[in-house]
Short mmCIF file of C-alpha atoms in Angstrom, two decimals:
data_model
loop_
_atom_site.label_atom_id
_atom_site.label_comp_id
_atom_site.label_asym_id
_atom_site.label_seq_id
_atom_site.Cartn_x
_atom_site.Cartn_y
_atom_site.Cartn_z
CA MET C 7 20.71 -21.13 -17.75
CA ALA C 8 22.64 -18.31 -18.32
CA THR C 9 25.10 -16.16 -16.25
CA VAL C 10 26.25 -12.43 -18.33
CA GLN C 11 29.04 -10.88 -16.70
CA HIS C 12 30.14 -8.97 -19.92
CA ALA C 13 28.69 -4.86 -21.97
CA HIS C 14 28.33 -1.74 -20.42
CA ALA C 15 25.79 0.96 -19.48
CA THR C 16 22.03 1.04 -19.12
CA SER C 17 18.54 2.42 -20.37
CA GLY C 18 20.00 5.84 -21.46
CA HIS C 19 21.48 5.91 -17.37
CA GLN C 20 24.87 7.80 -17.63
CA ASP C 21 27.26 5.57 -15.84
CA ASN C 22 30.41 7.53 -14.17
CA GLY C 23 31.82 4.36 -12.89
CA PRO C 24 31.21 2.69 -9.86
CA HIS C 25 28.05 3.14 -7.05
CA PRO C 26 29.83 3.95 -4.30
CA SER C 27 26.62 2.84 -2.28
CA LEU C 28 27.39 -0.72 -3.78
CA HIS C 29 30.06 -0.94 -0.75
CA ALA C 30 28.57 0.55 1.37
CA PRO C 31 27.32 -1.87 4.44
CA PRO C 32 24.35 -3.46 5.21
CA ARG C 33 22.62 -2.09 7.83
CA PRO C 34 21.82 -4.39 10.54
CA TRP C 35 18.12 -5.93 10.60
CA ARG C 36 17.42 -5.64 14.47
CA PRO C 37 13.18 -6.39 15.09
CA TRP C 38 12.89 -4.91 18.51
CA ARG C 39 13.81 -1.80 16.34
CA SER C 40 10.62 -2.58 13.57
CA PRO C 41 8.73 0.43 12.58
CA ALA C 42 5.99 -1.93 11.65
CA ALA C 43 5.88 -3.97 15.21
CA GLY C 44 6.17 0.52 16.77
CA LEU C 45 2.85 0.89 15.00
CA LEU C 46 0.86 -1.99 15.61
CA LEU C 47 2.24 -1.55 19.41
CA LEU C 48 0.60 2.13 18.95
CA ILE C 49 -2.46 1.39 17.58
CA HIS C 50 -2.85 -2.02 20.48
CA ALA C 51 -2.13 0.85 23.23
CA GLY C 52 -4.82 3.68 21.54
CA ALA C 53 -7.78 0.41 21.61
CA ALA C 54 -6.78 0.37 24.96
CA ALA C 55 -7.05 3.86 26.09
CA VAL C 56 -10.65 3.48 24.12
CA LEU C 57 -11.24 0.56 26.94
CA GLY C 58 -9.86 2.55 29.71
CA LEU C 59 -12.31 5.08 29.49
CA TRP C 60 -15.31 2.59 29.64
CA TRP C 61 -14.24 0.93 32.40
CA SER C 62 -13.23 4.77 34.55
CA ASN C 63 -16.79 5.79 33.20
CA THR C 64 -19.04 2.72 34.44
CA GLY C 65 -19.86 1.79 37.26
CA THR C 66 -22.00 -1.21 38.05
CA VAL C 67 -23.56 -3.63 35.42
CA ALA C 68 -26.28 -5.30 35.74
CA GLY C 69 -29.65 -6.25 33.83
CA LEU C 70 -30.07 -7.16 30.75
CA ASP C 71 -30.42 -3.62 29.84
CA GLY C 72 -27.05 -3.15 31.46
CA TRP C 73 -25.30 -5.22 29.76
CA LEU C 74 -26.66 -4.69 26.37
CA THR C 75 -26.21 -1.03 26.25
CA ASN C 76 -22.92 -1.16 28.04
CA ALA C 77 -21.87 -3.51 25.06
CA GLY C 78 -22.54 -1.24 22.75
CA ARG C 79 -20.39 1.23 24.20
CA ILE C 80 -17.87 -0.43 24.31
CA THR C 81 -18.26 -1.79 19.95
CA GLY C 82 -18.91 2.16 19.46
CA LEU C 83 -16.44 3.39 20.95
CA LEU C 84 -13.73 0.85 19.63
CA ALA C 85 -15.79 1.26 16.18
CA GLY C 86 -15.50 5.26 16.49
CA TYR C 87 -11.59 4.53 16.78
CA GLY C 88 -11.32 2.04 14.77
CA CYS C 89 -12.45 4.07 11.68
CA ALA C 90 -9.69 6.50 12.56
CA VAL C 91 -6.46 4.66 12.07
CA LEU C 92 -8.66 2.58 8.90
CA LEU C 93 -8.33 5.83 7.44
CA ALA C 94 -4.46 7.24 9.02
CA LEU C 95 -3.28 3.60 7.18
CA MET C 96 -4.50 5.02 4.20
CA ALA C 97 -2.85 8.68 4.65
CA ARG C 98 0.35 8.17 2.85
CA VAL C 99 2.29 10.07 5.81
CA PRO C 100 5.34 9.35 3.68
CA VAL C 101 7.73 8.65 6.99
CA VAL C 102 5.33 5.75 7.73
CA ASP C 103 4.75 4.23 3.79
CA ARG C 104 8.75 4.28 3.75
CA THR C 105 9.20 2.40 7.06
CA VAL C 106 5.87 -0.03 6.87
CA GLY C 107 5.79 -0.42 3.36
CA SER C 108 2.79 0.35 1.49
CA ASP C 109 1.29 -2.83 0.95
CA ARG C 110 1.71 -3.93 4.69
CA LEU C 111 -0.50 -0.88 5.60
CA ALA C 112 -2.84 -1.86 2.85
CA ARG C 113 -3.58 -5.25 4.65
CA TRP C 114 -3.76 -3.91 8.18
CA HIS C 115 -6.40 -1.45 6.28
CA ALA C 116 -8.35 -4.40 5.08
CA MET C 117 -8.16 -6.27 8.31
CA GLY C 118 -8.94 -3.68 10.13
CA GLY C 119 -11.98 -2.54 7.75
CA ARG C 120 -13.31 -6.21 8.63
CA TYR C 121 -13.51 -5.59 12.39
CA THR C 122 -14.37 -2.06 12.06
CA VAL C 123 -17.43 -2.96 9.75
CA SER C 124 -17.88 -6.19 12.57
CA LEU C 125 -17.83 -3.50 15.07
CA VAL C 126 -20.10 -0.20 13.87
CA ILE C 127 -22.75 -3.36 12.88
CA ALA C 128 -22.69 -5.23 16.75
CA HIS C 129 -22.83 -1.43 18.12
CA THR C 130 -26.45 -0.61 15.89
CA MET C 131 -27.96 -4.07 17.17
CA PHE C 132 -26.52 -3.41 21.14
CA ILE C 133 -28.18 -0.22 21.48
CA VAL C 134 -31.47 -0.55 20.15
CA TRP C 135 -31.70 -4.54 21.30
CA GLY C 136 -30.28 -2.31 24.95
CA TYR C 137 -32.49 0.59 24.74
CA ALA C 138 -35.87 -1.52 23.43
CA VAL C 139 -35.18 -3.23 26.84
CA THR C 140 -34.89 -0.21 28.79
CA SER C 141 -38.05 1.29 28.01
CA GLY C 142 -40.34 -2.03 26.94
CA THR C 143 -40.78 -1.33 23.51
CA GLY C 144 -40.20 -3.67 20.49
CA VAL C 145 -36.92 -3.51 18.34
CA ILE C 146 -38.73 -2.67 15.04
CA ASP C 147 -39.98 1.00 17.33
CA GLN C 148 -37.06 1.19 19.03
CA THR C 149 -35.53 1.71 15.30
CA VAL C 150 -37.24 4.17 14.10
CA THR C 151 -37.56 6.70 17.55
CA LEU C 152 -33.40 6.42 17.46
CA VAL C 153 -33.30 7.50 13.86
CA LEU C 154 -35.99 9.40 13.20
CA ASP C 155 -36.83 11.47 17.42
CA TYR C 156 -32.61 12.04 18.03
CA ASP C 157 -30.80 14.15 16.56
CA ASP C 158 -27.77 13.34 14.77
CA MET C 159 -29.01 9.73 14.21
CA LEU C 160 -30.38 10.02 10.80
CA MET C 161 -26.93 11.26 10.06
CA ALA C 162 -25.37 8.34 11.28
CA THR C 163 -27.09 5.29 9.68
CA ILE C 164 -26.94 7.03 6.59
CA GLY C 165 -23.00 6.95 7.80
CA MET C 166 -23.29 3.20 9.40
CA LEU C 167 -24.87 2.16 5.73
CA LEU C 168 -22.74 2.87 3.54
CA PHE C 169 -19.57 2.04 5.79
CA VAL C 170 -20.92 -1.53 5.14
CA LEU C 171 -21.50 -1.09 1.98
CA VAL C 172 -18.30 -0.31 1.17
CA GLY C 173 -17.10 -3.26 3.47
CA VAL C 174 -19.41 -5.16 1.23
CA VAL C 175 -17.75 -4.46 -1.99
CA SER C 176 -14.30 -5.16 -0.58
CA ALA C 177 -14.93 -8.48 0.82
CA ARG C 178 -12.89 -10.51 -1.56
CA ALA C 179 -15.82 -11.98 -3.33
CA ALA C 180 -17.64 -9.67 -3.93
CA ARG C 181 -14.16 -7.23 -4.95
CA ARG C 182 -12.98 -10.00 -7.88
CA ARG C 183 -16.15 -8.62 -10.07
CA VAL C 184 -15.34 -4.36 -9.94
CA SER C 185 -13.60 -3.21 -11.46
CA TYR C 186 -9.88 -1.53 -9.85
CA GLU C 187 -11.00 1.98 -10.98
CA THR C 188 -14.96 1.99 -9.43
CA TRP C 189 -13.51 0.19 -6.03
CA TYR C 190 -11.01 2.72 -6.08
CA TYR C 191 -13.44 5.80 -6.42
CA LEU C 192 -16.45 3.78 -3.85
CA HIS C 193 -13.89 3.52 -0.83
CA PHE C 194 -14.30 8.02 -1.20
CA VAL C 195 -17.40 7.37 0.52
CA THR C 196 -15.80 6.06 3.81
CA TYR C 197 -14.66 9.80 4.36
CA LEU C 198 -18.79 10.45 3.67
CA ALA C 199 -19.65 7.68 5.96
CA VAL C 200 -17.19 8.68 8.48
CA PHE C 201 -18.24 12.30 8.46
CA LEU C 202 -21.99 11.48 8.85
CA ALA C 203 -21.22 9.62 12.15
CA PHE C 204 -18.71 11.91 14.32
CA PHE C 205 -21.41 14.25 15.40
CA HIS C 206 -23.53 11.16 17.30
CA GLN C 207 -20.53 9.60 19.16
CA LEU C 208 -20.16 12.84 20.93
CA ALA C 209 -24.49 14.15 21.14
CA TYR C 210 -25.25 10.56 23.00
CA GLY C 211 -21.85 9.14 23.88
CA ALA C 212 -21.50 8.71 27.53
CA ASP C 213 -18.55 8.74 28.09
CA PHE C 214 -17.70 12.11 26.59
CA LEU C 215 -20.21 13.27 27.97
CA ALA C 216 -18.75 12.91 31.04
CA GLU C 217 -15.21 13.78 30.10
CA PRO C 218 -14.88 16.61 28.76
CA VAL C 219 -10.43 15.76 28.21
CA ALA C 220 -12.05 12.51 26.89
CA ARG C 221 -14.20 14.81 24.55
CA THR C 222 -11.25 17.52 23.07
CA LEU C 223 -8.72 14.37 22.79
CA TRP C 224 -11.47 12.77 20.45
CA TYR C 225 -12.30 15.57 18.21
CA GLY C 226 -8.27 16.31 18.40
CA LEU C 227 -7.81 12.57 17.10
CA TYR C 228 -10.31 13.16 13.90
CA LEU C 229 -9.25 16.79 13.13
CA GLY C 230 -5.72 15.38 13.27
CA VAL C 231 -6.03 12.09 10.51
CA ALA C 232 -8.53 14.48 8.76
CA GLY C 233 -5.30 16.82 7.75
CA LEU C 234 -2.91 14.12 6.88
CA LEU C 235 -5.96 13.36 4.56
CA LEU C 236 -6.15 16.43 3.04
CA TRP C 237 -2.35 17.33 3.26
CA TYR C 238 -0.84 14.09 1.74
CA ARG C 239 -4.04 12.61 -0.10
CA PHE C 240 -5.13 16.22 -2.28
CA LEU C 241 -2.83 18.67 -1.19
CA THR C 242 0.85 17.12 -1.62
CA PRO C 243 -0.17 15.86 -4.84
CA ALA C 244 -1.71 18.52 -6.12
CA ARG C 245 1.61 20.73 -4.96
CA ARG C 246 3.94 18.85 -7.00
CA VAL C 247 1.71 18.66 -10.44
CA LEU C 248 2.62 22.34 -10.52
CA ARG C 249 5.75 22.39 -8.97
CA HIS C 250 7.26 19.00 -11.22
CA ARG C 251 5.21 19.39 -14.93
CA LEU C 252 5.66 15.90 -15.88
CA ARG C 253 4.77 14.70 -18.91
CA VAL C 254 5.15 11.84 -21.17
CA ALA C 255 8.19 11.55 -23.08
CA GLU C 256 8.37 8.30 -25.35
CA VAL C 257 6.96 5.14 -24.86
CA HIS C 258 9.14 2.15 -26.00
CA ARG C 259 8.63 -1.41 -26.74
CA GLU C 260 10.66 -3.56 -24.19
CA ALA C 261 9.24 -7.24 -24.96
CA PRO C 262 5.65 -9.20 -26.06
CA GLY C 263 2.50 -6.47 -24.51
CA VAL C 264 5.46 -4.85 -22.34
CA VAL C 265 6.65 -1.24 -22.84
CA SER C 266 8.40 1.22 -20.94
CA VAL C 267 6.87 4.96 -20.71
CA TYR C 268 9.48 7.84 -19.67
CA ILE C 269 8.37 10.41 -18.23
CA THR C 270 9.70 14.31 -18.05
CA GLY C 271 9.49 17.34 -15.98
CA ARG C 272 11.58 19.84 -13.66
CA HIS C 273 12.96 19.24 -10.67
CA LEU C 274 12.77 15.41 -10.28
CA GLY C 275 15.14 15.15 -7.79
CA GLU C 276 13.17 16.68 -5.55
CA LEU C 277 10.56 13.85 -5.86
CA GLY C 278 13.31 11.78 -3.82
CA ALA C 279 12.77 7.73 -5.59
CA ARG C 280 14.25 5.02 -4.17
CA PRO C 281 14.60 2.31 -6.64
CA GLY C 282 11.67 -0.07 -6.13
CA GLN C 283 9.55 2.85 -4.87
CA PHE C 284 6.06 3.07 -7.18
CA PHE C 285 4.18 5.92 -7.88
CA ARG C 286 -0.02 6.15 -8.62
CA TRP C 287 -0.39 7.32 -12.21
CA ARG C 288 -2.88 9.04 -14.12
CA PHE C 289 -2.40 10.32 -17.52
CA LEU C 290 -3.98 12.94 -18.63
CA THR C 291 -5.82 12.24 -21.51
CA ARG C 292 -9.10 10.62 -22.86
CA GLY C 293 -10.42 7.63 -21.45
CA MET C 294 -7.42 7.64 -18.55
CA TRP C 295 -7.74 10.71 -16.72
CA TRP C 296 -10.16 9.88 -14.03
CA THR C 297 -8.29 5.92 -12.77
CA ALA C 298 -4.82 5.77 -11.16
CA ASN C 299 -3.07 3.18 -11.10
CA PRO C 300 0.38 2.22 -8.73
CA TYR C 301 3.51 1.03 -11.26
CA SER C 302 6.41 0.52 -9.77
CA LEU C 303 10.00 2.38 -10.94
CA SER C 304 11.94 -0.14 -13.13
CA ALA C 305 15.16 2.18 -13.81
CA PRO C 306 17.04 4.09 -10.89
CA ALA C 307 15.30 7.80 -11.29
CA ASP C 308 17.99 11.07 -11.93
CA GLU C 309 16.92 14.64 -12.96
CA ARG C 310 15.58 14.13 -16.19
CA TYR C 311 13.73 11.04 -16.55
CA LEU C 312 11.42 8.66 -14.26
CA ARG C 313 10.84 4.96 -16.25
CA ILE C 314 7.19 2.51 -15.26
CA THR C 315 7.53 -0.78 -17.57
CA VAL C 316 4.05 -1.76 -17.35
CA LYS C 317 3.29 -5.56 -18.83
CA ALA C 318 -1.11 -4.71 -21.30
CA SER C 319 -2.92 -6.46 -18.09
CA GLY C 320 -6.23 -4.76 -18.34
CA GLY C 321 -7.40 -1.94 -20.36
CA HIS C 322 -5.59 1.22 -18.47
CA SER C 323 -2.25 -1.04 -18.49
CA THR C 324 -3.03 -1.76 -22.53
CA ALA C 325 -3.96 1.86 -23.24
CA LEU C 326 -0.40 2.69 -22.44
CA ALA C 327 1.60 2.10 -25.09
CA HIS C 328 -0.84 3.95 -27.65
CA LEU C 329 -0.24 7.59 -25.00
CA ALA C 330 1.48 10.22 -26.76
CA PRO C 331 4.33 12.22 -26.55
CA GLY C 332 3.59 15.28 -24.44
CA THR C 333 0.63 13.75 -22.70
CA ARG C 334 0.54 15.43 -19.09
CA VAL C 335 1.05 13.24 -15.97
CA TRP C 336 -0.69 13.87 -12.07
CA ALA C 337 1.66 10.81 -10.59
CA GLU C 338 1.36 10.23 -6.36
CA GLY C 339 4.59 9.00 -4.08
CA PRO C 340 6.67 8.02 -4.61
CA TYR C 341 5.38 4.92 -2.07
CA GLY C 342 6.67 2.48 -0.81
CA ALA C 343 9.11 0.68 1.53
CA PHE C 344 11.10 -1.99 -1.10
CA THR C 345 14.10 0.07 -0.83
CA ALA C 346 17.80 -0.69 -0.08
CA ALA C 347 16.51 -0.08 3.82
CA ARG C 348 15.09 -3.02 4.06
CA GLN C 349 19.03 -5.22 3.24
CA SER C 350 20.52 -6.64 6.18
CA SER C 351 22.78 -8.44 4.68
CA SER C 352 25.60 -8.01 1.75
CA LYS C 353 24.58 -10.94 0.00
CA VAL C 354 21.21 -10.35 -1.82
CA LEU C 355 19.37 -12.30 -4.60
CA LEU C 356 16.68 -10.63 -6.50
CA LEU C 357 14.04 -13.86 -7.08
CA ALA C 358 11.63 -12.31 -10.47
CA GLY C 359 8.48 -13.18 -12.31
CA GLY C 360 7.55 -12.02 -15.56
CA VAL C 361 7.01 -8.60 -15.57
CA GLY C 362 7.58 -8.47 -11.18
CA ILE C 363 11.68 -7.29 -12.77
CA THR C 364 10.48 -3.95 -13.07
CA PRO C 365 10.91 -2.95 -9.22
CA LEU C 366 13.95 -5.59 -9.17
CA ARG C 367 16.12 -4.01 -12.21
CA ALA C 368 16.24 -0.43 -10.53
CA LEU C 369 16.94 -2.12 -6.94
CA PHE C 370 19.83 -4.90 -9.76
CA GLU C 371 21.46 -1.27 -10.42
CA THR C 372 21.58 0.19 -7.84
CA LEU C 373 21.48 -2.42 -4.18
CA PRO C 374 25.23 -2.89 -2.03
CA GLY C 375 27.08 -5.51 -1.55
CA SER C 376 27.20 -9.44 -3.81
CA VAL C 377 23.72 -9.13 -6.28
CA THR C 378 22.94 -11.88 -8.09
CA LEU C 379 19.25 -12.05 -10.30
CA VAL C 380 17.50 -15.00 -10.70
CA TYR C 381 14.31 -14.29 -13.36
CA TYR C 382 11.45 -16.76 -14.39
CA ALA C 383 9.55 -15.89 -17.77
CA ARG C 384 8.07 -18.44 -20.01
CA SER C 385 9.80 -17.66 -22.56
CA VAL C 386 12.68 -15.79 -24.07
CA GLN C 387 10.65 -12.90 -26.20
CA ASP C 388 8.78 -12.24 -22.61
CA LEU C 389 12.04 -11.76 -20.92
CA ALA C 390 11.97 -8.02 -20.65
CA LEU C 391 14.81 -5.28 -20.08
CA ARG C 392 17.12 -8.51 -20.50
CA SER C 393 19.94 -6.26 -22.75
CA GLU C 394 20.04 -3.55 -19.74
CA LEU C 395 20.51 -6.44 -16.81
CA ASP C 396 22.55 -7.87 -19.36
CA GLU C 397 24.57 -4.38 -19.00
CA ILE C 398 23.90 -3.94 -15.57
CA ALA C 399 25.69 -7.40 -14.55
CA ALA C 400 29.11 -6.73 -16.57
CA MET C 401 29.28 -3.77 -14.60
CA ARG C 402 29.31 -5.06 -11.56
CA GLY C 403 30.57 -8.87 -12.31
CA ALA C 404 27.22 -10.04 -10.44
CA ALA C 405 25.56 -13.01 -11.43
CA VAL C 406 21.83 -13.15 -13.56
CA HIS C 407 20.29 -16.45 -14.38
CA TYR C 408 17.20 -16.80 -17.12
CA ALA C 409 14.65 -19.17 -15.71
CA VAL C 410 13.05 -19.76 -18.90
CA ASP C 411 10.12 -22.97 -19.93
CA GLY C 412 10.91 -24.36 -23.73
CA PRO C 413 13.38 -25.65 -25.80
CA GLU C 414 15.01 -22.31 -26.48
CA GLY C 415 15.63 -22.04 -22.30
CA THR C 416 16.89 -23.56 -19.21
CA ALA C 417 14.20 -23.94 -16.53
CA ILE C 418 15.21 -24.06 -13.17
CA PRO C 419 12.61 -25.15 -10.80
CA LEU C 420 11.24 -22.77 -8.37
CA THR C 421 12.23 -25.60 -5.03
CA GLY C 422 14.56 -24.38 -1.84
CA GLU C 423 16.50 -27.36 -3.43
CA ALA C 424 17.05 -26.21 -7.05
CA LEU C 425 17.59 -22.37 -5.54
CA GLY C 426 20.30 -23.43 -2.62
CA GLY C 427 22.25 -25.49 -5.82
CA LEU C 428 22.41 -21.98 -7.85
CA VAL C 429 22.76 -20.01 -4.71
CA ALA C 430 25.79 -20.30 -2.43
CA GLU C 431 24.69 -20.24 1.12
CA LEU C 432 21.35 -18.96 0.82
CA PRO C 433 19.72 -18.81 3.78
CA ALA C 434 23.19 -15.69 4.76
CA HIS C 435 20.55 -13.77 1.62
CA ASP C 436 18.45 -10.86 2.14
CA VAL C 437 16.24 -12.22 -0.55
CA TYR C 438 13.93 -9.26 -2.82
CA LEU C 439 10.49 -10.73 -4.44
CA CYS C 440 8.59 -9.85 -7.19
CA GLY C 441 5.77 -11.42 -9.34
CA PRO C 442 2.55 -12.80 -9.77
CA PRO C 443 0.98 -14.07 -6.34
CA GLY C 444 1.21 -17.78 -7.90
CA MET C 445 4.99 -17.41 -8.04
CA THR C 446 5.32 -15.25 -4.77
CA ALA C 447 3.94 -18.21 -2.93
CA ALA C 448 5.57 -20.95 -4.43
CA ALA C 449 9.10 -18.43 -4.09
CA ARG C 450 8.36 -17.45 -0.26
CA THR C 451 7.82 -22.02 0.49
CA ALA C 452 10.77 -22.80 -1.56
CA LEU C 453 13.07 -20.19 0.41
CA ARG C 454 11.69 -21.30 3.13
CA GLU C 455 12.94 -25.02 2.15
CA ALA C 456 16.39 -23.84 1.60
CA GLY C 457 16.00 -21.96 5.56
CA VAL C 458 16.12 -18.60 4.79
CA PRO C 459 14.52 -16.63 7.68
CA GLY C 460 11.58 -14.68 7.22
CA HIS C 461 13.08 -12.02 8.06
CA ARG C 462 15.28 -11.38 5.33
CA VAL C 463 12.55 -12.34 2.75
CA HIS C 464 10.91 -8.77 0.93
CA HIS C 465 7.46 -8.94 -0.81
CA GLU C 466 6.29 -6.57 -1.89
CA THR C 467 2.77 -6.29 -3.84
CA PHE C 468 0.82 -3.73 -5.98
CA ALA C 469 -2.54 -5.41 -5.59
CA PHE C 470 -4.39 -2.91 -4.31
#
């Protein structure tokens, strides 16, 4: 364990004295103003409104056919609403992303996807079964009749199958067997699936046939979501590519298997990138142009450079070490709420594991108040950006502790007792946590044991 207090300046970013933000008062935590809670309330209110639509258009439900058909109506309405919500969650609307957090939105999207796929399957089964009971035919005959004889139903069936396919591939067991790129691009099939299934909702949905206002609002919901997707997922990134003209300036080796990539361009200040945020980077060179991976900024952005620091852990990250200066870059972002906006205390602990130091290095330089950094690594050689961390610690009089196994380092157990002994008044600290899954899980347990309230532990995962 080392506590470092010396040196000056950082990573090519000119220091012109103390940062004014370092002395800014922290924001108090107000759970009733949580953007995440507000968004969840809005989503659930929409679901309640959908159920209210069914209730207002339904009289007495009698007989097996009536119960089955109405179960199909309810699941169909909720599935249609769920599709719109799923797409909206991934529209990357800046105000939502920066307040709720990309990782939380991704988790909601994944959970909502499981519910929506289940609702789609249930809707199909209930409707076919209910119609079969009503007409006195078999389920298979009724399925053929619905698909082939009803307008828009063939498209809806194809859309349903595509939607289920995406759901199956996104399941954890299957997700581990496909590459990030395959998973990423397959998700675009969701747009086609929702488009194919949309029209049968209005053509055969009794609730929309009976309620012109509901029909108009349903159109408005889907058109609004489509507009958000078009603007923020496609047009905004394209406009920024033309505006900022990003390109690789330099690639610098930081540690074994770890490199920093400096990206330059025009009008970089207009991007509004905050320490702790990330971009989705697409490097327009052979073998890399077709995939966009999320990497966080490892230094505060300025008018000259953006910088990412990446450890080789796959084909894309390994190839970054061989990028040629001048390579064009397509960057989507900035994204994420892992920023100073989450801080509610004047005391902060940064817990880093491995290459998880990258967003924390930027926060270490810029967060206000009293900041302590604890950096876990396998060996001294794996301590990426160590000289910069030492310089930042000296500049602001902060403490940095290197927890390294082996004879060259001092191990710090990742337990509540060890962290509490290392950091005085730990429960009063905000904790920013970033590292591999095993380390972050152990850290959460240790922090809970040390008495740190859950709302003070800030963590974002980039494993989408």
